[in-house]
XYZ file of C-alpha atoms in Angstrom:
698
model
C 9.123 -7.373 52.363
C 10.625 -10.526 53.869
C 8.914 -13.843 54.567
C 10.561 -16.664 56.495
C 8.521 -19.416 54.838
C 6.779 -19.784 51.492
C 3.903 -22.236 51.048
C 2.497 -22.921 47.583
C -0.641 -25.013 47.059
C -1.809 -26.605 43.807
C -5.591 -26.905 44.407
C -8.250 -29.225 42.972
C -12.015 -29.001 42.563
C -12.498 -32.750 42.219
C -13.136 -35.622 44.604
C -10.755 -37.701 46.726
C -7.787 -38.893 44.638
C -6.780 -41.906 46.724
C -3.592 -42.739 48.623
C -1.160 -42.530 45.680
C 0.066 -39.178 44.291
C -1.299 -38.497 40.819
C -1.915 -35.589 38.475
C -4.744 -33.114 39.080
C -4.402 -33.635 42.832
C -3.640 -31.227 45.673
C 0.053 -30.704 46.427
C 1.740 -28.367 48.888
C 5.275 -27.062 48.426
C 7.287 -25.448 51.217
C 10.532 -23.502 50.895
C 12.752 -21.337 53.059
C 15.618 -19.170 51.800
C 15.537 -20.784 48.366
C 15.644 -24.358 49.691
C 12.499 -26.356 48.887
C 11.217 -29.422 50.674
C 9.777 -32.423 48.860
C 6.141 -31.611 47.905
C 3.382 -32.992 50.119
C 0.506 -34.942 48.531
C -2.937 -34.146 49.990
C -5.574 -36.563 48.713
C -8.655 -34.352 49.183
C -9.692 -30.867 50.311
C -10.570 -31.970 53.829
C -7.094 -33.438 54.366
C -5.553 -30.391 52.670
C -7.378 -27.848 54.811
C -6.404 -29.671 57.993
C -2.764 -29.940 56.940
C -2.530 -26.290 55.815
C -4.203 -24.997 58.982
C -1.866 -26.993 61.202
C 1.159 -25.923 59.161
C 0.288 -22.226 59.395
C -0.392 -22.454 63.128
C 2.963 -24.172 63.664
C 4.775 -21.485 61.686
C 3.006 -18.758 63.674
C 3.942 -20.421 66.948
C 7.576 -20.502 65.823
C 7.473 -16.783 65.068
C 7.871 -17.226 61.336
C 6.162 -15.041 58.748
C 4.495 -17.037 55.948
C 3.484 -16.216 52.381
C 0.897 -18.800 51.313
C -0.017 -18.995 47.621
C -3.014 -20.788 46.094
C -3.472 -21.409 42.359
C -7.088 -20.307 41.919
C -8.823 -16.958 41.537
C -9.354 -14.896 44.696
C -12.071 -12.816 43.008
C -14.476 -12.578 40.072
C -14.902 -10.088 37.209
C -16.307 -6.689 38.196
C -20.050 -6.703 38.851
C -20.265 -10.262 40.168
C -20.039 -9.412 43.870
C -22.599 -6.618 43.604
C -25.239 -9.019 42.253
C -24.294 -11.917 44.555
C -23.968 -10.068 47.888
C -24.964 -6.470 47.212
C -21.357 -5.367 47.655
C -18.096 -5.469 45.698
C -16.290 -6.549 48.897
C -14.412 -9.759 47.917
C -14.592 -11.100 51.476
C -18.395 -10.931 51.301
C -18.150 -13.245 48.278
C -15.849 -15.572 50.235
C -18.301 -15.680 53.140
C -21.200 -16.366 50.754
C -19.450 -19.403 49.291
C -18.401 -20.606 52.746
C -22.064 -20.612 53.788
C -23.354 -22.284 50.606
C -20.784 -24.940 49.694
C -21.245 -28.478 51.004
C -18.133 -30.591 50.576
C -17.056 -34.147 51.372
C -14.249 -36.339 49.992
C -16.568 -38.051 47.501
C -19.127 -35.375 46.578
C -19.941 -31.677 46.703
C -22.662 -29.292 45.538
C -20.599 -26.922 43.388
C -22.671 -27.406 40.223
C -25.944 -26.767 42.049
C -24.480 -23.635 43.682
C -23.320 -22.413 40.267
C -26.831 -22.913 38.876
C -28.262 -21.004 41.847
C -25.887 -18.132 41.135
C -26.759 -18.108 37.427
C -30.416 -17.635 38.429
C -29.467 -14.250 39.892
C -28.332 -12.971 36.498
C -30.301 -12.214 33.326
C -29.919 -14.423 30.279
C -27.907 -17.659 30.453
C -24.726 -17.924 32.533
C -22.168 -16.801 33.512
C -21.133 -20.250 34.886
C -21.072 -23.242 32.568
C -19.692 -26.763 32.395
C -22.128 -29.088 34.139
C -20.211 -32.385 34.432
C -22.966 -34.323 36.177
C -25.115 -36.948 34.455
C -28.246 -35.125 35.629
C -29.177 -31.671 34.398
C -28.690 -28.735 36.734
C -31.239 -25.947 36.409
C -29.791 -22.759 34.843
C -26.300 -24.356 34.405
C -25.501 -25.025 30.713
C -23.112 -27.788 29.734
C -21.419 -25.716 27.038
C -20.086 -22.207 27.226
C -21.320 -21.382 23.725
C -24.948 -21.487 24.884
C -24.531 -18.587 27.313
C -25.888 -15.166 26.502
C -27.002 -11.927 28.069
C -25.683 -12.475 31.611
C -23.958 -9.093 31.514
C -20.532 -9.969 32.991
C -17.046 -9.854 31.423
C -15.659 -13.211 30.322
C -12.373 -12.685 32.158
C -10.886 -10.666 34.983
C -8.217 -8.129 34.073
C -5.653 -10.631 35.401
C -6.774 -13.362 33.005
C -6.783 -10.899 30.112
C -3.135 -10.054 30.893
C -2.014 -13.636 31.595
C -1.495 -15.375 28.261
C -3.300 -18.720 28.206
C -5.308 -18.180 31.404
C -8.837 -19.588 31.449
C -11.929 -17.712 32.709
C -13.355 -18.460 36.166
C -16.786 -19.372 34.748
C -15.708 -22.773 33.342
C -16.456 -25.591 35.808
C -15.377 -28.700 33.857
C -13.221 -29.788 30.942
C -9.625 -29.036 30.027
C -8.298 -25.894 31.668
C -11.293 -25.455 33.961
C -10.441 -23.324 37.005
C -13.982 -22.382 37.996
C -14.481 -25.457 40.184
C -11.145 -24.883 41.936
C -12.228 -21.340 42.786
C -15.702 -22.267 44.058
C -14.257 -25.046 46.206
C -11.236 -23.030 47.300
C -12.805 -19.764 48.452
C -14.605 -21.348 51.448
C -11.253 -22.745 52.618
C -9.571 -19.346 52.233
C -12.409 -17.743 54.163
C -11.836 -20.114 57.086
C -8.038 -19.801 56.957
C -8.319 -16.012 57.021
C -10.385 -16.147 60.180
C -8.535 -18.982 61.900
C -5.029 -17.631 61.316
C -5.803 -13.916 61.198
C -4.271 -13.773 57.730
C -3.932 -10.744 55.472
C -5.053 -11.216 51.861
C -3.250 -9.735 48.865
C -4.066 -7.467 47.100
C -7.261 -6.657 48.988
C -5.557 -5.360 52.137
C -2.106 -4.447 53.537
C -0.005 -7.497 54.457
C 0.378 -6.698 58.148
C -0.375 -10.156 59.569
C 2.195 -12.939 59.963
C 0.338 -14.999 57.323
C -0.257 -13.558 53.839
C -2.621 -15.276 51.404
C -1.824 -14.606 47.737
C -3.110 -15.828 44.387
C -0.546 -17.546 42.166
C -0.435 -19.133 38.724
C 2.481 -21.573 38.224
C 2.174 -21.272 34.442
C 4.022 -17.954 34.743
C 7.175 -20.077 35.214
C 5.930 -22.980 33.104
C 9.092 -23.143 30.967
C 11.294 -23.648 34.012
C 8.899 -26.223 35.448
C 8.903 -28.185 32.193
C 12.684 -28.006 31.846
C 13.452 -29.164 35.397
C 10.709 -31.697 36.176
C 12.183 -35.016 37.375
C 10.766 -38.175 35.854
C 9.527 -39.382 39.253
C 7.637 -36.194 40.235
C 4.076 -35.303 39.179
C 3.858 -32.023 37.220
C 1.494 -30.420 39.779
C 3.920 -31.309 42.575
C 6.891 -29.897 40.689
C 5.007 -26.663 40.018
C 4.568 -25.864 43.703
C 8.092 -27.084 44.479
C 9.626 -24.755 41.888
C 7.384 -21.767 42.613
C 7.904 -22.002 46.391
C 11.659 -22.194 45.923
C 11.667 -19.278 43.498
C 9.588 -16.916 45.651
C 11.503 -17.809 48.823
C 14.795 -17.080 47.051
C 13.759 -13.620 45.802
C 15.434 -10.564 47.354
C 12.941 -8.582 49.476
C 12.938 -5.611 47.095
C 12.063 -7.828 44.106
C 9.277 -9.548 46.037
C 7.994 -6.110 47.017
C 7.860 -5.247 43.310
C 5.669 -8.300 42.681
C 3.341 -7.347 45.533
C 3.062 -3.683 44.566
C -0.225 -3.735 42.633
C -3.417 -1.692 43.081
C -6.126 -3.183 45.290
C -9.082 -4.352 43.194
C -12.126 -6.504 44.051
C -11.122 -8.805 41.194
C -7.804 -9.735 42.767
C -4.581 -10.336 40.844
C -1.886 -12.955 40.200
C 1.460 -12.693 42.006
C 4.186 -11.950 39.469
C 1.855 -10.925 36.645
C 3.617 -8.251 34.612
C 6.929 -9.134 36.285
C 7.450 -12.558 34.775
C 11.147 -11.890 34.153
C 11.790 -11.376 37.861
C 9.894 -14.523 38.715
C 11.661 -16.551 36.019
C 15.039 -15.272 37.170
C 14.298 -16.470 40.684
C 13.001 -19.789 39.362
C 16.304 -20.560 37.618
C 18.500 -19.177 40.404
C 20.985 -21.500 42.136
C 19.400 -24.293 44.119
C 20.959 -26.228 46.946
C 21.927 -29.832 46.441
C 21.284 -32.343 49.224
C 24.149 -32.919 51.687
C 26.281 -36.020 51.678
C 25.463 -38.874 54.017
C 27.496 -38.930 57.220
C 28.879 -42.374 56.366
C 29.863 -41.628 52.783
C 33.580 -42.147 53.471
C 33.263 -45.048 55.907
C 34.944 -48.238 54.740
C 33.465 -51.650 55.602
C 34.264 -52.946 59.121
C 37.549 -54.804 59.378
C 39.169 -53.096 56.384
C 42.726 -51.995 57.156
C 44.838 -51.645 54.043
C 42.785 -50.548 51.052
C 43.931 -51.111 47.455
C 43.712 -48.036 45.248
C 40.973 -49.454 42.950
C 38.749 -50.304 45.938
C 39.307 -46.890 47.498
C 38.364 -45.192 44.245
C 35.313 -47.413 43.785
C 34.153 -46.539 47.302
C 34.330 -42.808 46.512
C 32.596 -43.268 43.180
C 29.715 -45.219 44.720
C 29.158 -43.002 47.766
C 29.698 -39.413 46.638
C 27.045 -37.214 45.051
C 26.818 -33.571 43.913
C 26.828 -30.884 46.601
C 26.418 -27.962 44.217
C 23.241 -26.218 43.123
C 22.308 -25.144 39.610
C 21.919 -21.922 37.690
C 21.449 -20.734 34.118
C 24.250 -18.817 32.372
C 24.570 -17.228 28.933
C 26.145 -19.461 26.321
C 29.368 -17.456 26.176
C 29.947 -18.000 29.910
C 29.567 -21.773 29.692
C 33.140 -22.937 29.016
C 34.562 -24.855 31.944
C 31.142 -25.250 33.606
C 29.363 -28.534 34.322
C 25.917 -29.130 32.837
C 23.183 -29.689 35.422
C 20.649 -30.925 32.831
C 20.670 -32.419 29.366
C 20.732 -29.813 26.591
C 18.514 -30.366 23.570
C 18.720 -28.763 20.149
C 16.182 -25.972 19.755
C 16.230 -26.510 15.998
C 17.849 -28.825 13.501
C 21.374 -28.270 12.227
C 21.505 -27.580 9.401
C 17.987 -26.137 9.680
C 17.403 -26.648 5.956
C 19.132 -28.469 3.088
C 22.118 -26.418 1.940
C 25.039 -26.473 -0.430
C 28.474 -27.703 0.649
C 30.224 -25.953 -2.289
C 29.980 -23.085 -4.719
C 28.273 -24.413 -7.821
C 24.923 -24.992 -9.513
C 21.945 -26.767 -8.027
C 19.410 -28.955 -9.817
C 17.245 -32.041 -9.320
C 19.603 -35.032 -9.475
C 20.996 -37.447 -10.246
C 22.826 -36.802 -13.519
C 23.686 -39.927 -15.500
C 26.970 -40.424 -17.351
C 27.407 -38.190 -20.361
C 26.915 -34.533 -21.223
C 24.163 -32.441 -19.642
C 22.878 -29.011 -20.608
C 20.416 -27.216 -18.316
C 18.625 -23.906 -18.528
C 20.113 -21.449 -16.020
C 17.564 -19.460 -14.001
C 18.120 -15.844 -13.094
C 19.126 -15.133 -9.533
C 20.978 -17.236 -6.990
C 20.835 -18.691 -3.502
C 23.490 -17.444 -1.094
C 24.082 -17.948 2.619
C 21.599 -15.727 4.413
C 19.831 -14.858 1.162
C 17.811 -17.875 -0.027
C 16.241 -18.058 -3.467
C 12.523 -17.356 -3.273
C 11.095 -19.769 -5.786
C 11.111 -23.303 -7.183
C 13.634 -24.703 -9.650
C 11.819 -26.684 -12.380
C 13.125 -30.024 -13.597
C 15.852 -29.632 -16.197
C 16.820 -26.209 -14.868
C 19.722 -25.109 -12.670
C 20.363 -22.284 -10.224
C 23.540 -20.646 -9.021
C 24.145 -21.661 -5.382
C 26.938 -20.684 -3.014
C 28.449 -22.527 -0.072
C 26.061 -22.636 2.881
C 23.094 -21.444 0.831
C 19.662 -22.967 1.438
C 18.698 -25.256 -1.425
C 15.362 -24.118 -2.857
C 12.478 -26.356 -3.805
C 13.432 -28.508 -6.804
C 17.143 -28.732 -5.861
C 18.768 -31.683 -4.137
C 22.114 -31.968 -5.946
C 24.961 -29.522 -6.644
C 27.660 -29.664 -9.269
C 30.969 -27.904 -8.548
C 31.444 -24.642 -10.413
C 34.871 -25.907 -11.559
C 33.126 -28.706 -13.468
C 30.697 -26.435 -15.331
C 30.769 -24.311 -18.473
C 28.393 -21.365 -18.116
C 26.611 -18.945 -20.449
C 23.925 -16.405 -19.656
C 21.246 -18.925 -20.532
C 22.520 -22.370 -19.611
C 25.171 -24.544 -17.986
C 26.904 -27.638 -19.383
C 28.692 -30.381 -17.432
C 29.469 -34.070 -17.671
C 28.022 -36.806 -15.464
C 27.729 -39.023 -13.631
C 26.760 -37.007 -10.526
C 24.989 -38.935 -7.796
C 21.769 -37.781 -6.168
C 22.528 -35.454 -3.246
C 26.105 -34.731 -4.312
C 27.673 -31.700 -2.589
C 24.465 -31.091 -0.618
C 23.842 -31.287 3.131
C 20.525 -32.635 4.418
C 18.470 -30.763 6.993
C 19.235 -32.094 10.457
C 22.027 -34.408 9.308
C 24.195 -33.033 12.141
C 21.565 -32.496 14.850
C 17.797 -32.958 14.851
C 15.423 -30.618 16.652
C 14.767 -31.748 20.267
C 17.703 -34.173 20.114
C 19.857 -34.333 23.264
C 23.156 -32.866 22.152
C 24.991 -32.498 25.493
C 24.448 -34.665 28.559
C 24.117 -33.561 32.176
C 27.416 -33.868 34.045
C 29.527 -32.873 31.052
C 32.367 -30.412 31.548
C 31.720 -27.920 28.786
C 34.462 -27.232 26.243
C 34.718 -24.449 23.656
C 33.646 -27.025 21.076
C 30.519 -27.747 23.130
C 29.627 -24.057 23.006
C 29.825 -24.211 19.220
C 27.566 -27.272 19.192
C 24.992 -25.600 21.430
C 25.127 -22.337 19.486
C 24.613 -24.114 16.155
C 21.474 -25.697 17.624
C 20.085 -22.310 18.682
C 20.792 -22.671 22.409
C 21.499 -19.293 24.021
C 21.521 -20.267 27.702
C 22.949 -23.276 29.507
C 21.793 -24.979 32.723
C 24.966 -25.485 34.736
C 26.094 -26.395 38.211
C 27.184 -23.570 40.459
C 30.963 -23.577 40.703
C 32.310 -25.882 43.384
C 33.927 -23.837 46.147
C 37.095 -25.631 47.202
C 38.803 -24.520 50.392
C 42.547 -25.196 50.574
C 44.151 -25.404 54.010
C 47.691 -26.203 55.171
C 48.319 -27.330 58.745
C 51.430 -27.337 60.933
C 53.457 -24.990 63.170
C 56.518 -25.566 61.009
C 55.035 -23.874 57.936
C 55.927 -20.371 56.753
C 54.697 -18.307 53.845
C 57.134 -18.449 50.918
C 59.335 -15.345 50.995
C 59.314 -15.097 54.792
C 62.437 -15.368 56.909
C 62.747 -18.926 58.167
C 64.313 -20.062 61.422
C 65.660 -23.480 62.265
C 62.996 -26.135 62.093
C 60.706 -24.165 59.808
C 59.839 -24.895 56.180
C 57.996 -23.012 53.495
C 54.413 -23.990 52.684
C 54.597 -25.615 49.244
C 51.296 -27.493 49.394
C 48.850 -24.613 49.555
C 50.011 -22.711 46.435
C 50.253 -26.040 44.586
C 46.795 -27.271 45.590
C 45.204 -23.857 45.010
C 46.623 -23.836 41.476
C 45.470 -27.395 40.827
C 41.902 -26.661 41.983
C 41.829 -23.498 39.866
C 43.077 -25.425 36.818
C 40.185 -27.842 37.322
C 37.760 -24.931 37.051
C 36.701 -24.616 40.684
C 36.354 -21.507 42.803
C 39.332 -21.568 45.159
C 38.981 -20.360 48.748
C 42.437 -19.933 50.287
C 41.999 -20.884 53.956
C 45.598 -20.084 54.881
C 47.712 -22.027 57.357
C 46.429 -23.543 60.583
C 48.793 -23.958 63.565
C 48.994 -27.154 65.576
C 46.243 -25.945 67.858
C 43.001 -27.882 67.939
C 40.863 -24.940 69.001
C 42.135 -22.660 66.226
C 41.743 -25.420 63.649
C 38.155 -25.987 64.811
C 37.397 -22.286 64.301
C 38.921 -22.348 60.820
C 36.812 -25.363 59.874
C 33.655 -23.746 61.268
C 34.203 -20.635 59.141
C 35.266 -22.637 56.093
C 32.178 -24.856 56.182
C 30.035 -21.739 55.700
C 31.957 -20.539 52.634
C 33.129 -23.779 50.992
C 31.478 -26.795 49.410
C 34.484 -29.010 50.143
C 37.707 -28.579 52.139
C 41.075 -30.031 51.148
C 43.731 -29.934 53.839
C 47.312 -31.166 53.848
C 49.124 -32.393 56.937
C 47.638 -33.705 60.161
C 45.953 -36.560 58.320
C 47.585 -39.436 60.189
C 47.197 -40.619 63.793
C 50.061 -38.846 65.589
C 49.927 -36.460 68.555
C 49.845 -33.388 66.314
C 47.500 -34.799 63.689
C 44.680 -32.504 64.771
C 42.672 -32.712 61.554
C 42.024 -36.446 61.921
C 41.332 -36.003 65.645
C 38.726 -33.299 65.054
C 36.983 -35.335 62.360
C 36.990 -38.322 64.698
C 35.414 -36.268 67.497
C 32.787 -35.009 65.034
C 31.787 -38.603 64.446
C 32.610 -38.678 60.763
C 36.278 -39.685 60.481
C 37.297 -42.364 58.024
C 41.029 -42.945 58.328
C 42.127 -44.571 55.107
C 45.403 -46.441 54.840
C 45.703 -46.804 51.109
C 48.079 -49.391 49.715
C 50.032 -46.948 47.572
C 53.376 -45.176 47.383
C 53.645 -42.294 47.979
C 50.693 -41.075 50.036
C 49.465 -43.862 52.333
C 47.393 -41.896 54.964
C 44.180 -40.148 53.891
C 41.652 -38.630 56.319
C 38.087 -38.356 55.035
C 35.077 -36.940 56.832
C 32.350 -34.329 57.153
C 32.622 -31.112 59.133
C 28.962 -30.385 59.613
C 27.681 -31.005 56.095
C 30.943 -30.074 54.347
C 33.178 -32.902 53.091
C 36.832 -32.740 54.153
C 39.674 -34.508 52.349
C 42.836 -34.658 54.445
C 45.932 -35.214 52.302
C 49.444 -36.115 53.471
C 51.743 -33.227 54.376
C 54.550 -34.237 52.059
C 54.191 -32.172 48.840
C 54.910 -35.090 46.494
C 52.411 -37.337 48.283
C 49.908 -34.468 48.535
C 49.994 -33.812 44.792
C 49.784 -37.462 43.768
C 46.911 -38.134 46.179
C 45.158 -35.029 44.861
C 45.468 -36.317 41.297
C 44.425 -39.869 42.077
C 41.682 -39.278 44.664
C 40.697 -35.616 44.925
C 40.264 -35.054 41.181
C 37.521 -37.656 40.511
C 35.914 -36.989 43.905
C 35.691 -33.248 43.233
C 34.254 -33.896 39.784
C 31.340 -35.804 41.324
C 30.868 -33.278 44.146
C 30.779 -30.541 41.489
C 28.007 -32.347 39.584
C 30.196 -33.907 36.910
C 30.805 -37.506 35.959
C 33.409 -39.784 37.495
C 36.412 -40.130 35.224
C 39.565 -42.224 35.101
C 42.825 -40.785 33.769
C 43.889 -42.065 30.366
C 47.388 -43.426 29.938
C 49.344 -45.321 27.332
C 52.072 -47.899 27.241
C 55.663 -46.911 26.612
C 59.129 -48.476 26.767
C 61.044 -47.895 30.004
C 64.556 -46.460 30.136
C 65.006 -47.466 33.813
C 65.382 -50.419 36.143
C 63.020 -50.966 39.048
C 62.355 -53.793 41.527
C 58.861 -53.560 43.010
C 57.330 -55.601 45.834
C 53.778 -56.932 45.763
C 50.922 -55.474 47.786
C 50.801 -51.798 46.865
C 50.422 -49.520 43.851
C 53.275 -47.156 43.072
C 53.390 -43.856 41.213
C 56.721 -42.655 39.852
C 57.381 -39.153 38.578
C 58.160 -39.586 34.902
C 58.541 -37.950 31.525
C 58.904 -38.966 27.886
C 62.504 -38.713 26.683
C 63.403 -39.604 23.101
C 60.172 -41.540 22.763
C 60.760 -43.590 25.910
C 59.611 -43.342 29.519
C 62.165 -41.992 31.968
C 61.687 -41.577 35.731
C 63.071 -39.003 38.160
C 66.464 -40.209 39.491
C 65.224 -40.298 43.104
C 62.000 -41.840 44.350
C 62.258 -39.903 47.629
C 58.970 -38.181 48.348
C 60.828 -35.209 49.780
C 62.264 -34.288 46.373
C 59.725 -31.621 45.400
C 61.678 -30.597 42.302
C 60.779 -33.927 40.745
C 57.217 -32.683 40.328
C 58.458 -29.865 38.087
C 60.763 -32.204 36.180
C 57.974 -34.683 35.456
C 55.294 -34.446 32.772
C 53.300 -37.354 34.147
C 53.353 -40.491 36.270
C 54.333 -44.105 35.730
C 51.667 -46.269 37.369
C 52.757 -49.699 38.595
C 49.949 -52.003 39.738
C 49.844 -54.006 42.976
C 51.772 -57.028 41.723
C 55.478 -57.660 42.181
C 57.546 -56.719 39.187
C 61.107 -56.473 37.878
C 61.348 -53.718 35.283
C 64.266 -53.496 32.900
C 65.021 -51.032 30.098
C 62.769 -51.777 27.138
C 59.959 -53.223 29.265
C 56.480 -51.842 28.717
C 55.111 -49.516 31.457
C 51.962 -47.389 31.770
C 52.575 -43.648 31.499
C 49.810 -41.236 32.522
C 50.499 -37.649 31.399
C 49.531 -34.807 33.705
C 47.171 -33.681 30.951
C 44.999 -36.722 31.697
C 44.558 -35.294 35.195
C 43.317 -31.989 33.790
C 46.660 -30.163 34.237
């Protein structure tokens, strides 16, 4: 079963909550195809009913099918309807409440109605929780005073849902009874106004389906992903709407496939794993602003540091998030902070093989009674070591009660009954304290971190089995130009082999991104437009080479200009001056120079940190170090230069030719010499900055 729109409503039984969003208020969350909108705050039930009715009517007019979930009970335990209306028809109960409930933003009669209902039953109850200052006839203030009313305490759904409260409680922590009494009249009107079908009471044949939900079924995901600036109730409907809208139709059908019962049911009950899986599925990040690449007016030549700062300040992640098993985490970027599930070490343990006792041991000879047994890794000693006694302990073993110090076995003489050794031995010697590495609930890995194998060990030691990560950035690589041929083809005069695409594809793959090879585009604006249209649907970012300047055949920059998002950067650097930046639809495009040397250096300097941010990581600068030059170089002021270089006999050598057409120099080099914007005369022995390719992630 497929729904175009999912609406989730967090309801309230209380009075008007004022103009500012706050907890225990009404919030509505809307999502389509796994993309959720910012939750809507509805200050009271009157505002909420008007907003929901208008929303559903608008969706119906647009031809969209809506699943609308509400977080209160759609029915009562068996036997309630028969006494209240003479029928077990749940809609008769809805109509009864619609006729009886009087509601305004500041007051309502729910407690009086509950007392009236209680009068229909023998004994005391079933409703309880009078929160008014005045007494309400037949409505007790405490649930413990009820007796003999003859109804079950919970519906079957509440019995199956761990932690769910009964519908009889009208006030106090966890009370859902007031939400139900005040919500059923609204559902009754929505059903009639919109012609809605109600699950699970009837087949969902209408274009609006009303269903009962309980966000606590995905409470762990809600708690783990709640932003600091969003109220918990708002985040619940945001997350649940996104999850349900992202579910494949067959999985949603599984959730809906429950027997019809007058009590009603909770969507997802019994299928929490499916719902949780959808709740942690990839989510879409917001698109970049259309002016993210635009330089300030009047800027012509841009120094490299300013160009980099502009990217750093204006780019943001374009990837979603997902949860992966720990062993699949290497090379992924964390989407959230990771906290230790338990301390490491979880308990005090021994750092050596030896004998444990209560320390310290002063200078001189010590003889201690040796207890039977031992403590080994995975097999702790079950008992307490008395003062003056010792126990055999092995490396990694939990230290039992009465032990805080360990003496090395090499320093001990042992008999069956005792050990002897010489002090001094300080308190805590050769022992590790619980949590001395990581404490429980401590943040051990920060969001934005590119996970290493060592990080996996850290997370595993803290008990973490799954990692919240960014979905892999999909990087499209495109070469442009009629002159390009695939390597290995037969070339004619005027044609060259495409060196950029295999180079840039390999670089993007080495950085851990999912590479989408977009092939070669001819110098035809219409064909290039079609390639970009298709690429924007399958890529998160596009990197092209060639056509990035302002010539007649520079179609990439022309298309971006016509799309209204071109930023033509003339960067004060050598090699690589022209860079075209823009958005094709919502997909960022980085246009690199066509020369392979310039394309690679611009990719390292600009594309690498930009892609890291787009992928959800942190901005990073390459690390270099100073070395003694073996070369001579006269450099003018006004631009930054990058020379292909390598370390030779402990000194920095550069490729014999600075010509950007010498592709082989990229293979010869192991890094770059970076010369800043100032004028400089470099002689052998002068200090220069060398940045190894390893600092660029290669």
